[in-house]
CSV table of C-alpha atoms in Angstrom, one decimal:
chain,number,residue,atom,x,y,z
A,8,LYS,CA,50.9,134.6,77.6
A,9,LYS,CA,52.9,135.6,74.2
A,10,LYS,CA,49.6,135.5,72.6
A,11,ASN,CA,48.1,137.5,74.7
A,12,ASN,CA,51.1,140.3,75.2
A,13,ILE,CA,50.5,139.9,70.6
A,14,HIS,CA,46.6,140.8,71.4
A,15,GLU,CA,47.0,143.5,73.9
A,16,THR,CA,49.7,145.6,71.7
A,17,LYS,CA,47.6,145.4,68.7
A,18,ASN,CA,44.9,146.6,71.1
A,19,ILE,CA,47.1,149.4,72.2
A,20,LEU,CA,48.0,150.4,68.4
A,21,SER,CA,44.2,150.4,67.5
A,22,CYS,CA,43.7,153.0,69.8
A,23,PHE,CA,46.8,154.8,69.4
A,24,ILE,CA,45.4,154.7,65.2
A,25,THR,CA,41.9,155.3,66.1
A,26,ASN,CA,43.5,158.9,67.9
A,27,ASN,CA,44.7,159.8,64.6
A,28,LEU,CA,48.2,159.0,66.0
A,29,THR,CA,50.4,159.3,63.1
A,30,SER,CA,52.1,156.4,61.4
A,31,LYS,CA,55.4,158.1,62.4
A,32,LEU,CA,54.6,158.1,66.4
A,33,ILE,CA,53.7,154.4,65.8
A,34,SER,CA,57.0,154.0,64.2
A,35,ARG,CA,59.3,155.4,66.8
A,36,LEU,CA,57.1,153.4,69.2
A,37,VAL,CA,57.2,150.4,68.1
A,38,LEU,CA,61.1,150.8,67.4
A,39,LYS,CA,61.6,151.8,71.0
A,40,LEU,CA,59.7,148.8,72.3
A,41,ALA,CA,62.1,146.5,70.0
A,42,LEU,CA,65.2,148.7,72.0
A,43,ILE,CA,63.9,147.6,75.1
A,44,SER,CA,63.6,144.2,74.8
A,45,LEU,CA,66.6,144.2,72.8
A,46,THR,CA,68.3,145.6,75.8
A,47,ALA,CA,66.6,142.8,78.1
A,48,LEU,CA,68.2,140.0,76.4
A,49,GLY,CA,71.4,141.6,76.3
A,50,TYR,CA,71.8,143.1,72.7
A,51,ALA,CA,71.8,146.5,73.1
A,52,GLN,CA,74.2,147.7,70.7
A,53,ALA,CA,77.7,149.7,72.2
A,54,PRO,CA,78.0,153.1,72.2
A,55,ALA,CA,79.3,155.0,68.7
A,56,TYR,CA,81.1,156.8,71.2
A,57,PHE,CA,83.4,158.1,74.0
A,58,THR,CA,84.8,160.8,75.2
A,59,SER,CA,88.2,161.8,76.7
A,60,ASN,CA,90.1,164.7,77.3
A,61,ASN,CA,86.4,166.8,76.6
A,62,LYS,CA,86.4,164.9,73.0
A,63,ASN,CA,83.5,162.8,71.3
A,64,ILE,CA,86.0,160.1,69.7
A,65,ASN,CA,84.3,158.0,67.4
A,66,VAL,CA,84.8,153.7,68.7
A,67,GLU,CA,85.1,152.8,65.1
A,68,ASP,CA,87.7,155.2,64.0
A,69,PHE,CA,89.2,154.3,67.3
A,70,ASN,CA,89.5,150.5,67.1
A,71,ASN,CA,91.1,151.1,63.7
A,72,LYS,CA,93.9,153.8,64.9
A,73,ILE,CA,95.0,151.2,67.6
A,74,ASN,CA,94.6,148.0,65.6
A,75,TYR,CA,96.6,149.7,62.9
A,76,MET,CA,99.5,150.8,65.3
A,77,LEU,CA,99.8,147.6,66.6
A,78,ASP,CA,100.7,146.4,63.7
A,79,GLN,CA,103.3,149.0,62.6
A,80,VAL,CA,105.1,148.4,66.0
A,81,SER,CA,104.5,144.6,66.3
A,82,VAL,CA,102.7,144.4,69.6
A,83,PRO,CA,100.2,141.2,69.4
A,84,ALA,CA,97.3,142.2,71.6
A,85,LEU,CA,96.9,145.1,74.0
A,86,SER,CA,94.2,145.6,76.6
A,87,MET,CA,93.4,149.7,77.0
A,88,ALA,CA,90.9,151.2,79.7
A,89,ILE,CA,89.6,155.3,79.8
A,90,ILE,CA,87.9,157.2,82.5
A,91,GLU,CA,87.0,160.5,81.9
A,92,ASN,CA,85.3,162.5,84.9
A,93,ASN,CA,86.1,159.0,87.4
A,94,GLU,CA,84.5,156.7,85.3
A,95,VAL,CA,85.5,154.0,82.7
A,96,VAL,CA,84.0,155.8,79.7
A,97,PHE,CA,86.0,153.0,77.1
A,98,PHE,CA,87.6,149.5,77.1
A,99,ASN,CA,88.5,147.0,74.8
A,100,ASN,CA,91.1,144.1,74.5
A,101,TYR,CA,92.7,144.3,71.3
A,102,GLY,CA,94.7,141.3,68.7
A,103,LYS,CA,96.3,138.0,69.7
A,104,LYS,CA,97.2,136.5,72.8
A,105,SER,CA,99.8,134.0,71.6
A,106,LEU,CA,101.0,134.8,68.3
A,107,LYS,CA,102.2,131.1,68.2
A,108,ASN,CA,99.2,129.7,68.5
A,109,ASN,CA,97.3,132.6,66.6
A,110,THR,CA,94.1,133.1,69.8
A,111,ALA,CA,92.3,136.0,69.8
A,112,THR,CA,91.8,137.8,73.4
A,113,ASP,CA,88.4,139.0,74.1
A,114,SER,CA,87.1,140.7,77.2
A,115,LYS,CA,88.3,138.6,80.0
A,116,THR,CA,91.8,137.9,78.8
A,117,VAL,CA,94.7,139.0,81.7
A,118,PHE,CA,98.4,140.3,81.1
A,119,GLU,CA,100.7,140.8,83.7
A,120,ALA,CA,100.7,144.0,85.0
A,121,ALA,CA,104.1,144.3,86.5
A,122,SER,CA,104.8,146.7,88.1
A,123,LEU,CA,101.7,148.2,88.9
A,124,THR,CA,100.9,145.5,90.7
A,125,LYS,CA,102.3,147.9,94.0
A,126,MET,CA,100.0,150.3,93.4
A,127,TYR,CA,97.2,147.3,94.9
A,128,LEU,CA,99.9,147.8,98.1
A,129,VAL,CA,99.9,152.0,98.4
A,130,PHE,CA,96.3,151.8,98.5
A,131,VAL,CA,96.4,149.0,101.6
A,132,VAL,CA,99.6,151.1,103.0
A,133,HIS,CA,97.6,154.1,103.1
A,134,LYS,CA,94.1,152.5,104.4
A,135,LEU,CA,96.3,151.6,107.2
A,136,VAL,CA,97.8,155.5,107.7
A,137,GLU,CA,93.7,156.4,108.1
A,138,LYS,CA,93.8,154.0,110.1
A,139,LYS,CA,96.3,154.9,112.8
A,140,LEU,CA,97.9,151.6,111.9
A,141,LEU,CA,100.9,152.0,110.4
A,142,ASP,CA,103.0,155.2,110.6
A,143,LEU,CA,104.7,156.3,107.5
A,144,ASP,CA,107.5,157.8,108.7
A,145,LYS,CA,108.5,155.1,111.5
A,146,PRO,CA,111.4,153.3,110.7
A,147,ILE,CA,109.8,149.9,109.2
A,148,TYR,CA,112.1,147.7,110.9
A,149,GLN,CA,110.1,148.6,114.5
A,150,TYR,CA,107.6,146.7,113.0
A,151,LEU,CA,109.2,143.5,111.1
A,152,GLU,CA,113.5,142.8,112.1
A,153,TYR,CA,114.3,142.0,107.8
A,154,GLU,CA,117.0,139.3,108.4
A,155,PRO,CA,118.6,139.6,104.4
A,156,LEU,CA,119.1,143.8,105.7
A,157,SER,CA,120.4,143.1,109.0
A,158,HIS,CA,123.7,143.2,107.4
A,159,ASP,CA,123.7,147.5,106.8
A,160,ASN,CA,122.4,148.5,110.0
A,161,ARG,CA,121.0,152.0,107.5
A,162,TYR,CA,118.1,149.7,107.1
A,163,LYS,CA,117.2,150.7,110.3
A,164,LEU,CA,116.6,154.5,108.3
A,165,ILE,CA,113.8,153.5,106.1
A,166,THR,CA,110.3,154.5,106.5
A,167,SER,CA,107.6,152.6,104.8
A,168,ARG,CA,107.0,156.5,103.0
A,169,MET,CA,110.8,155.9,101.6
A,170,ILE,CA,109.3,152.3,100.0
A,171,LEU,CA,106.1,153.9,98.6
A,172,SER,CA,108.4,156.8,96.7
A,173,HIS,CA,111.3,154.6,96.0
A,174,CYS,CA,114.2,156.4,97.7
A,175,SER,CA,114.9,153.7,100.6
A,176,GLY,CA,118.4,152.4,99.1
A,177,ILE,CA,117.6,149.2,98.6
A,178,GLU,CA,118.4,147.3,95.5
A,179,ASN,CA,115.7,146.3,92.7
A,180,TRP,CA,116.2,142.6,92.9
A,181,ARG,CA,119.0,140.9,94.8
A,182,TRP,CA,119.7,139.0,91.6
A,183,ASN,CA,120.5,142.3,90.0
A,184,ASN,CA,123.8,142.7,92.2
A,185,LYS,CA,124.8,140.0,94.7
A,186,ASP,CA,122.8,137.1,94.5
A,187,ASP,CA,122.9,136.2,98.3
A,188,LEU,CA,122.8,139.5,99.7
A,189,LEU,CA,120.6,142.4,99.3
A,190,GLU,CA,122.1,145.9,99.1
A,191,ILE,CA,121.4,149.6,100.4
A,192,LEU,CA,122.7,151.1,97.5
A,193,SER,CA,122.6,154.3,99.3
A,194,ASN,CA,121.3,156.6,102.2
A,195,PRO,CA,118.0,156.0,102.8
A,196,GLY,CA,116.1,158.7,101.4
A,197,GLU,CA,118.8,160.8,100.4
A,198,ARG,CA,117.9,160.2,96.6
A,199,PHE,CA,115.6,157.2,93.7
A,200,VAL,CA,116.6,154.2,93.6
A,201,TYR,CA,113.8,152.2,91.9
A,202,SER,CA,113.8,148.9,94.4
A,203,GLY,CA,111.0,146.2,94.0
A,204,GLU,CA,112.4,144.0,96.8
A,205,GLY,CA,111.2,147.7,99.3
A,206,PHE,CA,107.7,146.7,98.4
A,207,GLN,CA,108.1,143.5,99.2
A,208,TYR,CA,109.4,144.2,102.5
A,209,LEU,CA,107.2,146.1,103.1
A,210,ALA,CA,104.3,143.5,102.3
A,211,LYS,CA,105.7,141.5,105.0
A,212,VAL,CA,105.2,144.2,107.1
A,213,VAL,CA,101.9,144.4,106.8
A,214,GLU,CA,100.9,140.8,106.6
A,215,VAL,CA,102.2,141.2,110.8
A,216,ILE,CA,100.1,144.3,111.6
A,217,LEU,CA,97.6,142.5,110.1
A,218,ASN,CA,97.9,139.1,111.1
A,219,GLU,CA,97.0,138.4,107.6
A,220,SER,CA,98.7,137.3,104.7
A,221,TYR,CA,98.8,139.7,101.2
A,222,GLU,CA,96.5,137.7,99.3
A,223,SER,CA,94.1,137.8,101.6
A,224,TYR,CA,93.8,140.9,102.6
A,225,VAL,CA,94.6,142.6,99.4
A,226,THR,CA,91.2,140.6,98.3
A,227,ARG,CA,89.7,141.6,101.2
A,228,MET,CA,90.3,145.2,101.0
A,229,ILE,CA,90.6,145.6,97.3
A,230,VAL,CA,89.1,142.9,94.6
A,231,LYS,CA,86.3,141.6,96.2
A,232,PRO,CA,84.9,145.6,96.8
A,233,PHE,CA,85.9,147.2,94.4
A,234,GLU,CA,84.3,143.9,91.7
A,235,LEU,CA,87.8,143.7,90.1
A,236,ASN,CA,86.2,140.1,88.8
A,237,ASP,CA,89.3,140.2,86.6
A,238,THR,CA,91.9,140.3,89.0
A,239,TYR,CA,94.2,137.3,90.1
A,240,LEU,CA,96.6,137.9,92.5
A,241,LYS,CA,98.7,134.3,91.3
A,242,PHE,CA,98.1,131.5,89.5
A,243,LYS,CA,95.9,128.5,91.4
A,244,LYS,CA,95.5,125.0,90.8
A,245,LEU,CA,92.1,123.5,90.3
A,246,ARG,CA,91.4,120.1,91.1
A,247,LEU,CA,87.8,120.3,91.3
A,248,ASN,CA,86.8,121.4,87.3
A,249,PRO,CA,88.7,118.7,85.0
A,250,PHE,CA,87.9,121.2,81.8
A,251,VAL,CA,90.5,124.0,83.6
A,252,LYS,CA,93.1,123.1,85.3
A,253,GLU,CA,94.5,126.6,86.1
A,254,SER,CA,92.8,129.8,87.3
A,255,PRO,CA,94.0,132.3,85.6
A,256,SER,CA,92.9,130.0,82.4
A,257,ASN,CA,92.5,133.4,80.0
A,258,TYR,CA,95.6,135.1,80.0
A,259,ALA,CA,98.4,136.7,77.3
A,260,VAL,CA,101.9,134.7,76.4
A,261,GLY,CA,104.5,137.9,76.7
A,262,HIS,CA,106.3,138.4,73.6
A,263,ASN,CA,109.7,140.0,72.6
A,264,ILE,CA,110.9,142.7,70.1
A,265,PHE,CA,110.6,139.9,67.3
A,266,GLY,CA,107.0,138.7,68.3
A,267,GLU,CA,108.7,135.4,69.1
A,268,GLU,CA,106.8,133.7,72.6
A,269,VAL,CA,108.5,134.5,76.1
A,270,LYS,CA,108.2,131.5,78.5
A,271,LYS,CA,104.5,132.1,80.5
A,272,TRP,CA,105.6,133.1,84.3
A,273,LYS,CA,102.8,131.6,85.6
A,274,ASN,CA,103.7,133.1,90.1
A,275,HIS,CA,101.9,129.7,92.3
A,276,ILE,CA,102.6,132.7,94.7
A,277,THR,CA,102.0,136.3,95.1
A,278,VAL,CA,104.2,138.7,94.4
A,279,PRO,CA,103.6,141.7,96.1
A,280,ALA,CA,106.1,144.3,93.9
A,281,SER,CA,105.0,143.1,90.3
A,282,GLY,CA,102.6,139.3,89.8
A,283,THR,CA,99.7,140.3,89.2
A,284,HIS,CA,97.5,139.4,86.0
A,285,THR,CA,94.7,142.0,85.2
A,286,THR,CA,93.0,143.9,82.3
A,287,GLY,CA,92.7,147.6,81.3
A,288,LYS,CA,88.5,147.5,82.6
A,289,ASP,CA,89.5,146.0,85.9
A,290,TYR,CA,92.3,148.4,86.8
A,291,ALA,CA,91.0,151.7,86.0
A,292,LYS,CA,88.3,150.6,88.8
A,293,PHE,CA,90.9,150.3,91.4
A,294,MET,CA,93.5,153.1,90.0
A,295,ILE,CA,89.6,155.3,90.3
A,296,SER,CA,89.5,154.0,93.9
A,297,PHE,CA,92.4,156.2,94.9
A,298,PHE,CA,90.5,159.9,94.2
A,299,ASP,CA,87.1,158.9,93.6
A,300,GLU,CA,86.6,161.0,97.5
A,301,LYS,CA,84.8,157.9,98.2
A,302,ASN,CA,87.1,155.9,99.5
A,303,LEU,CA,90.3,158.2,100.8
A,304,SER,CA,90.7,160.4,103.4
A,305,LYS,CA,91.4,164.5,101.7
A,306,GLU,CA,94.1,164.0,104.4
A,307,ARG,CA,95.2,160.5,102.6
A,308,ARG,CA,94.8,161.7,98.8
A,309,ASN,CA,96.8,164.9,99.4
A,310,ASP,CA,99.5,162.9,101.1
A,311,ILE,CA,99.8,160.7,97.9
A,312,ILE,CA,100.3,163.5,95.6
A,313,LYS,CA,102.7,165.4,97.6
A,314,PRO,CA,106.2,165.5,96.2
A,315,VAL,CA,108.6,162.9,97.9
A,316,ILE,CA,111.9,163.0,96.1
A,317,ARG,CA,112.9,164.2,92.8
A,318,LEU,CA,113.8,162.1,89.6
A,319,GLY,CA,116.1,164.0,87.9
A,320,GLU,CA,118.7,167.5,88.2
A,321,ASP,CA,115.2,169.5,87.8
A,322,ASP,CA,111.7,169.8,88.5
A,323,ALA,CA,110.6,169.0,84.8
A,324,SER,CA,111.6,165.7,85.2
A,325,GLY,CA,109.0,165.0,87.7
A,326,PHE,CA,109.2,163.9,91.3
A,327,MET,CA,107.6,160.4,92.9
A,328,GLY,CA,105.6,160.8,96.0
A,329,SER,CA,104.6,158.3,98.0
A,330,GLY,CA,103.2,155.8,95.7
A,331,PHE,CA,103.5,157.1,92.4
A,332,PHE,CA,105.0,159.0,89.8
A,333,MET,CA,104.3,162.6,89.2
A,334,LEU,CA,104.2,165.9,87.1
A,335,GLN,CA,103.6,169.0,88.6
A,336,ASN,CA,102.3,172.3,87.5
A,337,LYS,CA,100.0,175.3,88.5
A,338,LYS,CA,97.0,173.1,86.0
A,339,ASP,CA,97.7,169.9,86.7
A,340,THR,CA,98.7,167.1,88.4
A,341,ILE,CA,98.9,164.0,86.2
A,342,ILE,CA,100.4,161.2,88.4
A,343,SER,CA,101.9,157.3,86.5
A,344,PHE,CA,103.6,154.4,86.7
A,345,SER,CA,105.5,151.9,84.5
A,346,GLY,CA,105.5,148.2,84.9
A,347,ASN,CA,107.8,146.1,82.9
A,348,ASN,CA,107.8,142.1,82.7
A,349,ASP,CA,109.5,139.9,80.6
A,350,GLY,CA,107.3,139.8,77.1
A,351,PHE,CA,105.1,142.8,78.6
A,352,ARG,CA,104.6,146.0,79.5
A,353,ALA,CA,102.4,149.0,80.9
A,354,GLU,CA,101.5,152.3,81.5
A,355,LEU,CA,99.1,153.9,83.5
A,356,PHE,CA,98.1,157.8,83.6
A,357,TYR,CA,96.0,160.3,85.6
A,358,SER,CA,95.3,163.7,85.8
A,359,VAL,CA,94.1,164.7,89.9
A,360,THR,CA,92.3,167.6,88.7
A,361,HIS,CA,91.0,167.2,85.7
A,362,LYS,CA,89.6,162.7,86.7
A,363,ARG,CA,90.8,161.9,83.8
A,364,GLY,CA,93.7,158.9,82.4
A,365,PHE,CA,94.7,155.9,80.6
A,366,VAL,CA,96.2,152.2,81.7
A,367,PHE,CA,97.7,149.8,79.3
A,368,PHE,CA,98.6,146.2,79.1
A,369,THR,CA,100.5,144.9,76.4
A,370,ASN,CA,101.8,141.4,75.5
A,371,SER,CA,105.1,142.7,73.8
A,372,ASP,CA,108.7,144.0,74.4
A,373,GLN,CA,108.0,147.3,72.5
A,374,GLY,CA,104.5,147.8,73.8
A,375,LYS,CA,106.0,150.8,75.8
A,376,LEU,CA,106.9,152.9,72.3
A,377,ILE,CA,102.5,153.1,71.6
A,378,THR,CA,102.5,155.3,74.6
A,379,LYS,CA,102.9,158.8,73.0
A,380,GLU,CA,100.4,158.5,70.2
A,381,LEU,CA,97.7,156.5,72.3
A,382,ASN,CA,97.8,159.7,75.0
A,383,LYS,CA,97.4,162.2,71.8
A,384,ILE,CA,94.7,160.6,70.6
A,385,THR,CA,92.6,160.4,74.0
A,386,THR,CA,94.1,162.5,77.3
A,387,ASN,CA,96.5,165.1,75.6
A,388,PHE,CA,98.3,165.1,78.8
A,389,ASP,CA,101.5,167.7,78.7
A,390,ILE,CA,103.7,165.1,79.5
A,391,ASP,CA,106.2,164.8,76.6
A,392,VAL,CA,109.5,165.6,79.0
A,393,LEU,CA,108.1,161.5,80.4
A,394,PHE,CA,109.0,160.0,77.2
A,395,ASP,CA,113.0,160.1,77.2
A,396,GLU,CA,113.8,160.0,73.0
A,397,ALA,CA,117.6,160.2,73.6
A,398,PHE,CA,117.4,156.1,72.6
A,399,PHE,CA,114.1,154.8,71.5
A,400,LYS,CA,112.0,156.4,69.7
A,401,TYR,CA,108.3,156.2,70.0
A,402,TYR,CA,105.6,155.2,67.8
A,403,PRO,CA,105.9,156.7,64.6
A,404,SER,CA,109.8,156.5,64.1
A,405,ASN,CA,112.1,155.6,61.4
A,406,ALA,CA,113.7,152.7,63.6
A,407,ILE,CA,109.5,151.6,64.0
A,408,THR,CA,109.8,151.5,59.9
A,409,LEU,CA,113.3,149.8,59.5
A,410,GLN,CA,112.2,147.0,61.1
A,411,ASN,CA,108.8,146.7,59.6
A,412,VAL,CA,111.1,146.7,56.7
A,413,TYR,CA,113.3,143.0,58.2
A,414,ARG,CA,110.1,141.6,59.1
A,415,GLU,CA,109.6,141.7,55.0
A,416,GLU,CA,113.2,141.8,53.5
A,417,LYS,CA,115.2,141.0,55.7
A,418,VAL,CA,118.6,142.2,55.8
A,419,LYS,CA,119.1,143.8,52.2
A,420,GLY,CA,116.1,145.5,52.1
A,421,VAL,CA,116.5,147.5,55.7
A,422,LEU,CA,120.1,148.2,54.0
A,423,GLU,CA,118.6,149.5,51.1
A,424,LYS,CA,116.2,151.7,53.6
A,425,VAL,CA,118.5,153.3,55.6
A,426,GLU,CA,120.2,154.3,52.3
A,427,GLN,CA,116.9,155.9,51.0
A,428,LEU,CA,116.5,157.8,54.2
A,429,LYS,CA,120.5,158.9,54.0
A,430,LYS,CA,119.6,160.6,50.6
A,431,GLU,CA,116.1,161.9,51.8
A,432,GLY,CA,118.0,163.4,55.0
A,433,LYS,CA,115.9,161.6,57.2
A,434,LEU,CA,118.1,159.6,59.8
A,435,ASP,CA,119.0,161.3,62.9
A,436,GLU,CA,121.1,160.8,65.2
A,437,SER,CA,119.3,157.5,67.6
A,438,THR,CA,117.7,155.6,64.7
A,439,LEU,CA,120.5,154.1,63.9
A,440,ASN,CA,121.6,153.2,66.8
A,441,GLU,CA,118.3,152.2,68.2
A,442,LEU,CA,118.5,149.0,65.8
A,443,GLY,CA,122.6,148.5,66.4
A,444,GLU,CA,121.2,147.8,70.1
A,445,ILE,CA,117.9,145.4,69.1
A,446,PHE,CA,119.8,143.6,66.2
A,447,LYS,CA,123.0,142.5,68.0
A,448,GLU,CA,122.2,138.7,68.2
A,449,LYS,CA,120.0,138.2,65.3
A,450,GLU,CA,121.4,140.3,63.2
A,451,THR,CA,125.5,141.4,64.4
A,452,ASP,CA,127.2,142.2,61.4
A,453,MET,CA,124.2,144.5,60.8
A,454,SER,CA,124.8,146.0,64.1
A,455,ILE,CA,128.1,146.2,63.2
A,456,GLN,CA,127.6,147.8,59.9
A,457,LEU,CA,124.1,150.3,60.9
A,458,LEU,CA,127.0,151.5,63.6
A,459,LYS,CA,129.8,152.6,61.8
A,460,GLU,CA,127.4,154.2,59.6
A,461,ASN,CA,125.6,156.1,62.5
A,462,ILE,CA,129.6,157.0,62.9
A,463,ALA,CA,130.6,158.6,60.4
A,464,LEU,CA,127.1,160.2,59.7
A,465,TYR,CA,127.1,161.8,63.9
A,466,PRO,CA,131.0,161.4,64.3
A,467,GLU,CA,130.2,162.8,67.7
A,468,SER,CA,127.8,160.6,69.4
A,469,PRO,CA,129.3,158.8,71.8
A,470,ASN,CA,126.1,156.1,72.2
A,471,ALA,CA,127.7,154.5,69.1
A,472,TYR,CA,130.7,154.1,70.3
A,473,GLY,CA,128.9,153.0,73.2
A,474,LEU,CA,127.6,150.2,71.3
A,475,LEU,CA,129.6,148.9,68.9
A,476,GLY,CA,132.2,148.1,72.1
A,477,SER,CA,129.4,146.2,74.1
A,478,ILE,CA,128.8,144.0,70.3
A,479,TYR,CA,133.0,143.4,70.0
A,480,MET,CA,133.9,142.8,73.8
A,481,ASN,CA,130.5,139.5,72.8
A,482,MET,CA,132.5,138.8,69.9
A,483,LYS,CA,135.9,139.0,72.3
A,484,LYS,CA,136.6,141.0,69.7
A,485,TYR,CA,138.8,142.9,73.3
A,486,LYS,CA,140.9,145.6,71.2
A,487,LEU,CA,138.3,147.1,69.1
A,488,ALA,CA,135.7,147.2,71.9
A,489,HIS,CA,138.9,148.9,74.1
A,490,THR,CA,139.0,151.5,71.2
A,491,SER,CA,135.4,151.9,71.2
A,492,PHE,CA,135.1,152.4,75.2
A,493,LEU,CA,137.6,154.8,74.9
A,494,LYS,CA,136.0,157.0,72.3
A,495,ALA,CA,132.4,156.5,73.9
A,496,LYS,CA,134.2,157.6,78.1
A,497,GLU,CA,135.9,160.7,75.9
A,498,LEU,CA,132.6,161.6,74.5
A,499,ASP,CA,130.6,161.5,77.9
A,500,PHE,CA,128.7,158.4,76.9
A,501,ASN,CA,126.5,157.5,80.0
A,502,LEU,CA,123.7,154.4,79.7
A,503,TRP,CA,126.1,152.6,81.8
A,504,ASN,CA,129.2,152.5,83.9
A,505,VAL,CA,131.4,152.4,80.4
A,506,GLN,CA,134.8,152.4,82.7
A,507,GLU,CA,134.5,149.7,84.0
A,508,ASP,CA,134.3,147.4,80.4
A,509,ILE,CA,136.9,149.7,79.6
A,510,GLU,CA,139.2,147.6,82.3
A,511,ILE,CA,137.9,144.2,81.5
A,512,CYS,CA,139.6,144.8,78.1
A,513,GLN,CA,142.7,145.8,79.2
A,514,GLU,CA,143.0,143.0,81.3
A,515,LYS,CA,142.2,140.9,78.6
A,516,ILE,CA,143.9,142.2,76.1
A,517,GLU,CA,146.9,141.8,78.4
């Protein structure tokens, strides 16, 4: 057959030449045939550009920027996807899934989705509302009474909408306060209180409504229909495969801010609030399903982006809707969500108006520091109000530069660079506070020195006093801690309730 095909091709080319076809056209034909053949064999060249925010972005240049930024911020790996006109126009996995083992990621490497896992339940709940199987504003104890909250009668006021919008009052995780008691921290519906426990409860409610496990209904309603082939709701032991003992087997390992590996969390049961492993591409495909007008009704889509509870004291800080954080103005509606697991950080941003966005997963506690720059070089959303830089600065920053100096030159190099920045007038109020917090356990003496330096530069900085007090308290230097905490309180310190620390120090001193 091959010989016949070659003979046939020669005859065709001879025919073209006989008919005075130019050699240029023949070249084009041969090239086209070659490209068709390569495409059939799976060797077609990847696109050189993709589009975001109506800009053509060169893939090679973009990848170089990403790799440089990951190196600067010390983020081992990144899984990122970009959405334009409700299509995934770009996806890539970068870096090392494990620094210790020096193993690179590939397109199938999965990351912990952390709290972005919650969105699967958000989608399912809105589908149930469509089918009139669930009422968002009906107290959910009427679907399922919940023993862990039965000690507080206020739980009978909690609705599904309150849980989706994180204003149920239920604490985030029961071990945050009293390990043996799940607490309601505020009256249901009154204020924003982020809650993973609320989603755990709501997932059980849906199990009762559907008479089906969480794993089963999420797989049936989301994973399979949207072909999320690299999404795993839990780890599974594989007994029949002698080469692969568990699934997923191709996963990223988390790292702390110093690049040290964090013990891998392998949840062998589903955790609706935080337990999924996935890729940027799979998650972007799932996100599109909310707003592509194919999977949810217009009524549901409008309800999702309707504000429920204000996040801060003014509208500029955004709202929580029935599932997502939201920023709204006359020109745009942007939804977002974040994920924090030990050693992992994840972010999602999507414009409902323009049908574009991006999602990324990292295997580092530093991962969120690249968010601002990723937005700048892709969608360029007007979301600066979401980047609270009162304490930690996003890339690029002097704090990140000084962390890089520490990796190469340790304490001596950091102190020398601080002096240089101080002489150049480039030290803002937050830089040394941030470093003092980061290094408080690894380089305690340096942290104390940096915080004292910052107090000398910014004597009205409450954070420097509060952070210095916490270091002294850990060192059991209660008199020094007490003095620092009192000064922090005087300057309206608000990172945590410093009055409790003042009282503890007083007791220890007495």
